[in-house]
Amino acid sequence: MPIKAARITEMSWNRADHRERLASEEIFDVLIIGGGIVGCGAALDAASRGLSVGLIDQEDFGSGTSSRSTKLLHGGIRYLPHFEFGLVAEGLIEQKTLAKTADFLFRDLEFLMPMYEGRTIADLPNWASHPAIAPAAMKTGLMLYDILGLRGLGAHRALSDTEISEALPGLIEDDLTGGFGYRDAQTDDVRLTITVMKTAVTRYGAVGVNHTKAVESEPTDEGWLTTVRDDLDGKTFQVRSHAVIAATGPSAPPLADHMPVRLSSGVHLVVHHVSGFPGDKAVLLPETEDGRVMFVVPWQGHLLVGTTDIPYTDDPAAPRPTKDEVDYLLRHFRMYFDLPNAKVLSTFSGLRALMDEGGSTADASRGHEVREIAEGFVQVAGGKLTTYRRIAAEAVDHLDNSFDHLPSSKTRHEMLVGAGSPEDVSQVEEALNQAGLDAPADIMWSRYGQQSLRLVDQLKHAFILGDGQTVSTSIAWAARHEGAATIGDFTLRRSHLSWFTEDHGRSDADAISSILASELGWSATETASQKRRFATDLEREGL
Ligand code: FAD
């Protein structure tokens, strides 16, 4: 199949326009099923190579595992003892790429690891976990991590017990012997996913439609015919494409013969910011009662505590934290920290899709697999958020047989929309001050980068939502430029309102729905139905 030239469109990404194009007679070069980080990454990769791209998600971009991770851009220090050097190095190389191409979504972070007498560090092999050997083994591992990350050997440091306890107020000091610090990075997983798709849409003319499920794909003379159902109007229609990439994460693609995956659930707690707890350090808790490590990570003024790793066999589209998982995380948080004012604001569960190799889910490889499961139909499974760009490029490379002279991937140097200009938080801060809005400019920058300057251009009549962080102009922005179509699309993903407030955005729902109604042309009946949908969305999340 010859490749058509990429269409450059203007800035907007309105769902109704995209839905119309998806349902038209157009034959897309590639239909991508699944708008997690891998699907959106594949959309950008394919579109920037000149392919015409349609992408659908049964719920919303980033609504699956890609909004439910620990949000680390890392090599994965815990994979070193498993000798997964390739996986670690790959992650660290991508970390460097994203520091440039997604600069505003990238935060360099120091991780502190306290060590205790009589307690081991989980993930160290047995021979190295002896108290006399563990510190030297850790030091060697961290040196190797620094080497693989090309950071220079000075990136990690050894800390005394006093230094560790000064850096981590509230840390329980009994039997504390000291510890280590090493450098890694953090992102906003769902904002990264949406930004990648926004780049594919606004720079290369990709079509992206959420709330649309692929029900069945069948081969035709010209490629593939996929039957899809729009969850917002209940209508079913068909999408034609020369090829398909299924990036459905934990769910099976709509083709009977596919790669099986094993699922494991990982729960996180969002904990209300604890006074005195440092905002710029993450903590690796060295040992849980089931022999794992756990993270406590600063997260936009709050803390993220996670995670669990438990085999999961229920509905992959609706994981919910169990009481046992939440209790487990709280118990371990309290085992290491005495912070009586810490309050859990919300909890969420994400599903790892693991290659089915047997053994425990905690020990299973976090590697990925890409396979052409039928001619012109590629399935991607597994992998990490950090390495999404490479996984996506590999998936598109697998379409080589479907297109003549498929160019090679260009995304290594592709600046995401909003990236690439010097950080200009002070200009955002000034505009917010002038408008009398006491919202944190750095958080706005960390979500929109350079596009923040366009958001603060529209501050007339703006107000701050219940999380104290989100400015109301981002609601209309989400509908016009980020494909948002429901109240939950805004509160659960384009902002973090539902996760960072005690009422999960309920008290802001009227204001949000009236702005969305005017942007998206909702009638009074439609607005009422959207509010009911929002209540169901929160219930489904257990919020
Ligand atoms: P998903 O994000 O799940 O996307 C799949 C999408 O497909 C979903 O949006 C779903 O709605 C859609 N879909 C499914 N079926 C259909 C259909 N029939 N039609 C239309 N759409 C469909 N990685 C890191 O690098 N760093 C971390 O810190 C990290 N922490 C993690 C913590 C936990 C607890 C877990 C579970 C994973 C973590 N990961 C981390 C891994 C990382 O989050 C995942 O590898 C990544 O998000 C997977 O993205 P994906 O696009 O493959 O899947």
CSV table of C-alpha atoms and ligand atoms in Angstrom, one decimal, residues 32-41 55-75 79 185 187 189 193 209 211-216 226-228 246-254 264-268 295 306-309 316-317 348-353 366 380-388 391, ligand 1:
chain,number,residue,atom,x,y,z
A,32,ILE,CA,-5.2,1.8,16.6
A,33,ILE,CA,-7.4,0.1,19.2
A,34,GLY,CA,-6.6,1.4,22.7
A,35,GLY,CA,-5.6,4.9,23.8
A,36,GLY,CA,-3.2,4.1,26.6
A,37,ILE,CA,0.4,5.3,26.4
A,38,VAL,CA,1.3,2.6,23.9
A,39,GLY,CA,-1.6,3.2,21.6
A,40,CYS,CA,-1.2,7.0,21.7
A,41,GLY,CA,2.6,6.5,21.2
A,55,LEU,CA,-7.4,5.7,17.3
A,56,ILE,CA,-10.3,4.6,19.5
A,57,ASP,CA,-10.5,4.0,23.2
A,58,GLN,CA,-13.5,2.2,24.8
A,59,GLU,CA,-13.3,4.7,27.7
A,60,ASP,CA,-10.9,7.6,27.5
A,61,PHE,CA,-7.3,8.3,26.5
A,62,GLY,CA,-5.1,7.1,29.5
A,63,SER,CA,-8.1,5.7,31.4
A,64,GLY,CA,-6.5,2.3,31.8
A,65,THR,CA,-3.2,1.4,33.3
A,66,SER,CA,-1.7,4.6,31.9
A,67,SER,CA,-3.3,6.7,34.6
A,68,ARG,CA,-2.8,4.2,37.4
A,69,SER,CA,1.0,3.7,37.5
A,70,THR,CA,3.5,4.9,40.1
A,71,LYS,CA,4.4,7.6,37.5
A,72,LEU,CA,8.1,6.9,37.4
A,73,LEU,CA,10.3,7.3,34.4
A,74,HIS,CA,12.9,4.9,35.4
A,75,GLY,CA,15.2,2.0,34.5
A,79,TYR,CA,15.1,-5.3,38.0
A,185,ALA,CA,12.5,10.7,37.4
A,187,THR,CA,6.0,12.2,35.2
A,189,ASP,CA,1.3,9.5,33.3
A,193,THR,CA,-0.5,10.0,27.4
A,209,VAL,CA,-12.1,9.2,19.5
A,211,HIS,CA,-15.7,6.2,24.5
A,212,THR,CA,-15.7,4.0,21.5
A,213,LYS,CA,-15.1,0.3,21.8
A,214,ALA,CA,-13.8,-2.1,19.1
A,215,VAL,CA,-16.2,-5.0,19.2
A,216,GLU,CA,-14.9,-7.1,16.3
A,226,THR,CA,-13.6,-3.1,12.6
A,227,THR,CA,-17.1,-2.8,14.1
A,228,VAL,CA,-17.1,-0.2,16.9
A,246,ALA,CA,-4.3,-3.5,19.1
A,247,ALA,CA,-2.8,-1.8,22.2
A,248,THR,CA,-5.5,-2.9,24.5
A,249,GLY,CA,-3.3,-3.3,27.6
A,250,PRO,CA,-4.9,-5.7,30.1
A,251,SER,CA,-7.9,-6.4,27.8
A,252,ALA,CA,-8.0,-8.8,24.9
A,253,PRO,CA,-8.1,-7.4,21.4
A,254,PRO,CA,-11.2,-8.0,19.3
A,264,SER,CA,-1.6,-8.4,38.3
A,265,SER,CA,-3.2,-5.6,40.3
A,266,GLY,CA,-1.3,-2.7,41.7
A,267,VAL,CA,-3.0,-0.3,44.1
A,268,HIS,CA,-1.9,3.2,45.2
A,295,PHE,CA,7.4,3.6,47.1
A,306,GLY,CA,2.2,2.0,46.4
A,307,THR,CA,2.0,-0.5,45.2
A,308,THR,CA,0.6,-4.0,45.6
A,309,ASP,CA,1.2,-6.9,43.2
A,316,PRO,CA,-9.9,-5.9,33.1
A,317,ALA,CA,-11.8,-2.8,32.3
A,348,PHE,CA,-6.8,3.5,42.6
A,349,SER,CA,-5.9,0.2,41.1
A,350,GLY,CA,-4.0,-0.5,37.8
A,351,LEU,CA,-3.4,-3.7,36.0
A,352,ARG,CA,0.0,-4.9,34.8
A,353,ALA,CA,-0.3,-7.0,31.6
A,366,ARG,CA,8.2,-6.1,32.8
A,380,VAL,CA,1.3,-5.2,21.6
A,381,ALA,CA,1.4,-6.4,25.2
A,382,GLY,CA,3.3,-5.7,28.4
A,383,GLY,CA,6.1,-3.2,28.9
A,384,LYS,CA,6.5,0.0,30.9
A,385,LEU,CA,5.3,3.6,30.6
A,386,THR,CA,8.9,4.7,30.5
A,387,THR,CA,9.7,2.7,27.3
A,388,TYR,CA,6.4,3.4,25.5
A,391,ILE,CA,7.4,-0.2,22.1
B,1,FAD,P1,-3.4,0.8,29.0
B,1,FAD,O1,-3.0,2.1,29.6
B,1,FAD,O2,-4.2,-0.1,29.9
B,1,FAD,O3,-4.2,1.1,27.7
B,1,FAD,C1,-5.1,0.2,27.1
B,1,FAD,C2,-6.3,1.0,26.6
B,1,FAD,O4,-7.0,0.2,25.7
B,1,FAD,C3,-7.2,1.4,27.7
B,1,FAD,O5,-7.3,2.8,27.8
B,1,FAD,C4,-8.5,0.7,27.4
B,1,FAD,O6,-9.7,1.5,27.7
B,1,FAD,C5,-8.4,0.5,25.9
B,1,FAD,N1,-9.1,-0.7,25.3
B,1,FAD,C6,-9.1,-2.0,25.7
B,1,FAD,N2,-9.9,-2.7,25.0
B,1,FAD,C7,-10.5,-1.9,24.0
B,1,FAD,C8,-11.4,-2.1,23.0
B,1,FAD,N3,-11.9,-3.3,22.7
B,1,FAD,N4,-11.7,-1.0,22.2
B,1,FAD,C9,-11.2,0.2,22.5
B,1,FAD,N5,-10.3,0.4,23.5
B,1,FAD,C10,-10.0,-0.6,24.2
B,1,FAD,N6,5.7,1.8,34.2
B,1,FAD,C11,6.6,2.7,34.3
B,1,FAD,O7,7.4,3.0,33.4
B,1,FAD,N7,6.8,3.4,35.5
B,1,FAD,C12,6.0,3.2,36.6
B,1,FAD,O8,6.2,3.8,37.6
B,1,FAD,C13,5.0,2.2,36.5
B,1,FAD,N8,4.2,1.9,37.5
B,1,FAD,C14,3.2,1.0,37.4
B,1,FAD,C15,2.4,0.7,38.5
B,1,FAD,C16,1.4,-0.2,38.4
B,1,FAD,C17,0.5,-0.5,39.6
B,1,FAD,C18,1.1,-0.7,37.1
B,1,FAD,C19,-0.1,-1.7,37.0
B,1,FAD,C20,1.9,-0.5,36.0
B,1,FAD,C21,3.0,0.4,36.2
B,1,FAD,N9,3.8,0.7,35.1
B,1,FAD,C22,4.8,1.6,35.2
B,1,FAD,C23,3.6,0.1,33.8
B,1,FAD,C24,2.8,1.1,32.9
B,1,FAD,O9,1.8,1.8,33.6
B,1,FAD,C25,2.1,0.3,31.7
B,1,FAD,O10,3.1,-0.5,31.1
B,1,FAD,C26,1.5,1.2,30.7
B,1,FAD,O11,0.7,2.2,31.3
B,1,FAD,C27,0.6,0.3,29.8
B,1,FAD,O12,0.1,1.1,28.8
B,1,FAD,P2,-0.9,0.4,27.7
B,1,FAD,O13,-1.1,1.5,26.7
B,1,FAD,O14,-0.3,-0.8,27.2
B,1,FAD,O15,-2.2,0.0,28.5
